[in-house]
Amino acid sequence: MIRKLAKKKHMLLVAAVIGTSACGQADAADSIQTRDVVVTASRTEQEVKETPAAVEVITQEDIEKMGAENLAQALQLATGINVLENGMVGNQSSLRGMNTNQTLILIDGRRVRTENTSETQNYYELQRVNMDRVERIEIVRGAVSSLYGSEALGGVINIITKKPGTQGGTVSADWTSRQKDAGFRYDLGKNGKWAWALNGKVSDIRRRMSGASSNQYGKKYFFGLDGRMDVADNKQLDFFADFLDEDLYMIDSAAAGTDYDHRRASTGLKYSGKDKQGDYEMQVYYTYFDKDQRTRNRNTHVLTSFDDMTFNSYVADGRRTFNLGDQHILTVGGEYRQEDYESTRIKKGNASTITREGITNNISKVTMNHGALYLQDEFMATDKWLLIPSVRWDHNNDFGDEVTGKLGTTYKFSKNARFKANVGSAYRAPTASELYFNWQHTPTAIMTVNIQGNPDLKPEKSLNFDLGLEAEHGNTSGKFTYFHNKVDDLINLNTTITRAMVPGAGIRITANGRYENVDKATVQGLELEARQKLGKFFTLRSTYTYLDARDDSTNAFLTGRARHKTSLQLMYADTQHGWDATLWNDWLTGYHYTESSTAKETGESIMNLVVNKKFNKTVSAYFGISNLTNRKNDVLYYDGRIWRGGVKVNF
């Protein structure tokens, strides 16, 4: 039975990939939609209905309907995820009320080397992917440290890219009232055993003012090369090389501005295949990430401060799946990761010095090594009952050994109704920045910011469970999930702000922050989703998340989170004439934040519209309005209506 199930999973995934490459025009009866397949939740191919985890798949067709030129837009309709803007820079990417740095972002299963403080980790990544190369996005809500290790307390976002093989390509142009983008992907087709594909994107971000400061504006450049070699039947060698260059500027105040020059290069190889026993893959990849930031007086252009940060990441991982008898699929895997971080913002041991234009900074280097082994069993106890236990051992050179485990189960009451449950443990090791930060910054003429790391930090640990019911009946479907996450030693930046009157200089503001462990926190809530087909053309979908996130020692609600998030979505699809439209309204209420040491709440109602037209198999265009009613909220960073549109040409 399991061997047949494994074969069925493989055929379903192949059919799904083929179905989504047909420009979204194929009839549903002729192709299986990728929406029904997920590989992230268990590291093996599973149907969404079968896997115990709470998962959601955003297909290439969904991305095109949304006119999404970045990941933040592609994730807007997803359940249980927060993609609010983070001030004037980037977006959050937090799942189920956990912090943004507790979401693990992957590209084709590879870890993304990004900034590594709790204030910056993942904030920029939703703007750093060329959407022309994305095939689908898999979201797993809930802790999956038993398979992916650290950073996966809240869940995983895995971006699956298109694989080279069929000659052709895509050219796209997008325009919004905030930025403009031009991108492409060109598949050279197969030449002998090799197939190659190129992709690139240029983004030009406009300046937006907020008081005396602005957002980061300027240009971003992306370039990628993907290759696939057919080594033998059912055996492939994949190659990739990606490059990112960000040339940005930000007005900090009337007197100061900062240049942000960021460069990231990644490359790697993966060997994968299938045989009678199961499937396997082994990969190695390397990432170099350099951040060079310089602050100058806007009038004299004299350098006032600078920061250099360089990351080098080396990763090797692999897994092997065995079909054991008629009831078990066993997966074993491992990972080794070395991360080198050299920065003027950290201090450890004997720091060296670096000088720029007469200003001298200390610079330190930290190396962190990670090793892991994991084991998973997909046990089909009966035709209706699936059990998936998994366990992972992680070793960190600073924090020693950690074992995490998970047990997930799906029980099918009938073909169209099922119960799902998961219970497990998770952890996140502190980053080098959180341990050794030593940074003083003067963003304005009257303000000084001091942030200190804490070498005594403990890893964050959690015990979590969720219970869910799912059902479909005709044109109606629904999901209900309760989740509960108990977190120990939650890492938090404890910040105090003081104001002092300096004779002859006026008011001076000092912000002092230090990373600390919060003893205990509980994050729990409900997720609801309902979908109703309305006639031939319309579908109504609604999602709701209730969140109760508290510091157990004070019973205070954790800031940066909303108690209620509701979305009502009306979708129109006329495939015969190539029209798609989505009108949706998001309600955010009970959003907790702190202002002048006082706990406060806010909320907002935001309406959005996007219309997509496919003129033929080659040309499509979209038009959209975000924040249709022109709402503004300084806390949630809504600053008015955003117009957007774009054109895509397939060839």
XYZ file of C-alpha atoms in Angstrom, residues 136-433:
298
model
C 4.796 27.791 -6.176
C 5.100 28.741 -2.500
C 4.543 26.196 0.266
C 3.629 27.441 3.743
C 3.725 25.179 6.789
C 2.166 26.708 9.902
C 3.364 25.380 13.219
C 6.753 24.307 14.539
C 8.751 21.917 12.335
C 12.127 21.943 14.105
C 12.077 18.116 14.089
C 12.805 18.304 10.343
C 14.386 21.722 9.791
C 16.060 22.565 13.092
C 16.510 26.085 14.427
C 14.363 29.061 13.279
C 11.293 26.914 12.527
C 9.306 27.653 15.720
C 6.513 29.416 13.858
C 6.683 27.555 10.572
C 8.328 27.399 7.162
C 7.906 29.322 3.906
C 9.471 27.331 1.057
C 9.760 29.032 -2.345
C 9.862 26.439 -5.119
C 11.435 27.686 -8.364
C 10.871 26.551 -11.941
C 13.262 23.929 -13.262
C 14.883 24.308 -16.707
C 13.947 21.992 -19.542
C 11.394 23.471 -21.971
C 12.589 26.273 -24.234
C 10.728 29.545 -23.790
C 10.459 32.337 -21.289
C 8.695 35.232 -19.662
C 9.201 38.981 -19.700
C 7.331 41.122 -17.170
C 7.002 44.798 -16.278
C 5.299 46.068 -13.112
C 4.521 49.585 -11.957
C 3.172 50.821 -8.647
C 2.935 54.241 -7.075
C 5.904 53.119 -4.946
C 8.224 51.371 -7.388
C 8.664 49.885 -10.839
C 10.093 46.492 -11.788
C 11.237 44.701 -14.923
C 12.000 40.991 -14.903
C 12.570 38.002 -17.137
C 13.160 34.267 -17.176
C 14.479 32.513 -20.253
C 14.725 28.734 -20.538
C 17.283 27.771 -23.178
C 15.797 24.294 -23.490
C 17.635 20.999 -23.461
C 20.956 20.555 -25.239
C 22.194 17.016 -24.822
C 21.984 16.114 -21.156
C 21.947 19.724 -19.923
C 19.178 22.309 -19.695
C 19.787 25.914 -18.635
C 17.613 28.860 -17.599
C 18.445 32.499 -16.896
C 16.436 34.950 -14.797
C 16.842 38.589 -13.821
C 15.030 41.539 -12.319
C 15.578 45.255 -11.753
C 13.565 47.205 -9.159
C 13.492 50.986 -8.879
C 12.030 52.099 -5.537
C 10.688 55.624 -5.112
C 11.331 57.866 -2.138
C 8.537 58.365 0.377
C 8.859 60.912 3.156
C 7.627 60.524 6.718
C 8.460 63.576 8.763
C 12.189 64.243 8.426
C 13.015 60.687 7.315
C 12.266 58.453 4.338
C 12.092 54.843 3.283
C 15.001 53.034 1.685
C 14.885 53.981 -1.989
C 17.034 53.283 -5.012
C 17.641 50.216 -7.149
C 17.853 46.462 -6.685
C 19.335 44.021 -9.167
C 18.761 40.267 -9.290
C 20.348 37.681 -11.574
C 20.188 33.888 -11.553
C 21.380 30.878 -13.538
C 19.833 27.411 -13.149
C 21.029 24.202 -14.784
C 19.848 20.614 -14.798
C 21.723 17.577 -16.104
C 20.018 14.238 -16.693
C 22.648 11.882 -15.318
C 20.524 8.791 -15.989
C 16.887 7.730 -15.784
C 15.353 9.339 -12.673
C 18.686 10.889 -11.693
C 19.448 14.626 -11.979
C 22.236 17.023 -11.134
C 20.991 20.567 -10.429
C 23.175 23.679 -10.421
C 22.258 27.205 -9.353
C 23.967 30.581 -9.028
C 22.166 33.705 -7.757
C 23.339 37.282 -7.340
C 21.660 40.208 -5.550
C 22.829 43.836 -5.498
C 20.972 46.526 -3.525
C 22.010 50.143 -4.053
C 19.745 52.057 -1.666
C 19.666 55.324 0.238
C 17.638 56.504 3.212
C 17.165 60.011 4.610
C 17.503 59.547 8.361
C 16.842 63.159 9.323
C 17.171 66.696 8.043
C 20.904 66.427 8.738
C 21.861 62.813 7.942
C 21.390 60.112 5.311
C 22.661 56.535 4.908
C 23.862 54.579 1.878
C 22.926 50.879 1.940
C 25.090 48.786 -0.403
C 24.219 45.094 -0.102
C 25.565 42.227 -2.198
C 24.682 38.547 -1.937
C 25.964 35.671 -4.077
C 24.892 32.031 -3.732
C 25.833 28.900 -5.638
C 25.441 25.167 -5.189
C 24.885 21.669 -6.582
C 22.220 19.064 -5.828
C 22.196 15.418 -6.891
C 18.835 13.667 -6.651
C 17.159 10.537 -7.894
C 14.661 7.732 -7.411
C 15.009 3.966 -7.302
C 13.011 0.954 -6.158
C 13.726 1.726 -2.503
C 12.631 5.365 -2.643
C 14.166 8.731 -3.470
C 17.262 10.587 -2.333
C 19.080 13.894 -2.634
C 22.408 15.405 -1.583
C 23.358 19.051 -1.947
C 26.063 21.551 -1.089
C 25.695 25.326 -1.341
C 27.572 28.465 -0.374
C 26.369 32.027 0.279
C 28.370 35.239 0.540
C 26.459 38.258 1.890
C 28.075 41.685 2.349
C 26.344 44.719 3.892
C 28.127 48.079 3.665
C 26.309 51.017 5.279
C 27.614 54.603 5.483
C 25.961 57.564 7.181
C 26.885 61.085 6.041
C 25.964 64.653 6.814
C 23.517 65.615 4.062
C 24.927 69.122 3.742
C 28.689 68.508 3.907
C 28.697 64.826 2.776
C 31.191 64.126 5.557
C 31.136 60.535 6.810
C 29.776 60.390 10.383
C 29.552 56.600 10.887
C 29.800 53.342 8.963
C 29.118 49.636 9.398
C 30.525 46.616 7.566
C 28.927 43.171 7.864
C 30.018 40.053 5.968
C 28.371 36.627 6.144
C 29.791 33.400 4.716
C 27.599 30.310 4.908
C 28.602 26.756 3.915
C 25.905 24.058 3.942
C 25.837 20.359 3.080
C 22.694 18.289 3.565
C 21.007 15.182 2.269
C 18.179 12.746 2.811
C 17.186 9.208 1.844
C 13.688 7.723 1.703
C 12.994 3.984 2.039
C 9.709 2.260 1.195
C 9.503 -0.417 3.900
C 6.803 -2.996 3.336
C 3.227 -1.929 2.816
C 2.888 0.484 5.723
C 6.045 2.541 6.221
C 7.998 5.229 4.364
C 11.173 5.946 6.340
C 13.157 9.146 5.755
C 16.643 9.717 7.174
C 18.663 12.872 6.659
C 21.346 15.142 7.963
C 22.833 18.619 7.684
C 26.110 20.387 8.360
C 26.267 24.179 8.358
C 29.097 26.624 9.072
C 28.348 30.331 9.365
C 31.066 32.977 9.556
C 30.027 36.494 10.529
C 32.419 39.454 10.544
C 30.966 42.806 11.545
C 31.611 46.203 13.052
C 28.378 45.703 15.002
C 29.612 42.795 17.108
C 32.386 42.386 19.654
C 33.928 39.088 20.711
C 37.436 38.433 21.917
C 40.231 40.568 20.505
C 38.610 42.820 17.938
C 40.641 44.290 15.079
C 40.080 47.766 13.665
C 38.910 49.140 10.337
C 39.150 52.771 9.186
C 37.056 54.650 6.653
C 37.626 58.327 5.825
C 39.203 59.022 9.185
C 36.642 57.113 11.278
C 37.768 53.930 13.038
C 35.507 51.046 14.098
C 36.227 47.787 15.858
C 35.434 44.652 13.850
C 35.019 41.096 15.180
C 34.479 37.665 13.664
C 32.272 34.840 14.961
C 32.016 31.299 13.579
C 29.044 29.074 14.437
C 28.857 25.407 13.425
C 25.666 23.368 13.236
C 25.237 19.633 12.680
C 22.046 17.599 12.579
C 20.530 14.160 11.939
C 16.830 13.433 11.619
C 14.512 10.450 11.204
C 10.878 10.315 10.093
C 8.393 7.484 9.572
C 5.186 7.795 7.542
C 3.116 4.987 9.042
C -0.187 4.109 7.391
C -1.786 2.341 10.344
C -5.029 1.758 8.400
C -6.543 3.020 5.173
C -7.978 5.929 7.189
C -5.253 6.602 9.745
C -1.816 8.100 9.019
C 0.830 8.611 11.712
C 4.066 10.567 11.132
C 6.566 10.574 14.014
C 9.860 12.433 13.541
C 12.889 13.220 15.675
C 15.943 15.407 15.090
C 19.274 15.796 16.886
C 21.039 19.157 16.474
C 24.484 20.170 17.654
C 25.659 23.772 17.952
C 29.250 24.634 18.856
C 28.047 27.251 21.374
C 24.970 25.541 22.830
C 25.689 21.832 22.575
C 23.062 19.207 21.749
C 19.329 19.603 21.325
C 16.740 16.939 20.480
C 13.350 17.874 19.078
C 10.486 15.615 18.101
C 7.044 15.688 16.571
C 4.078 13.384 16.136
C 1.494 14.214 13.495
C -1.634 12.300 12.583
C -4.444 12.440 10.060
C -7.624 10.415 10.516
C -10.124 10.375 7.657
C -13.737 10.099 8.783
C -14.702 9.865 5.123
C -13.395 10.864 1.717
C -14.311 14.502 2.394
C -13.767 14.906 6.161
C -10.715 14.455 8.332
C -9.184 15.180 11.736
C -5.576 16.364 12.075
C -3.363 16.745 15.134
C 0.275 17.551 15.831
C 2.348 17.716 19.001
C 6.035 18.478 19.151
C 8.965 20.471 20.446
C 11.049 23.144 18.745
C 13.967 25.452 19.439
C 15.916 28.413 18.056
C 19.550 29.065 18.912
C 20.560 32.723 19.445
C 22.311 34.308 16.488
C 25.776 35.843 16.590
C 24.250 39.335 16.629
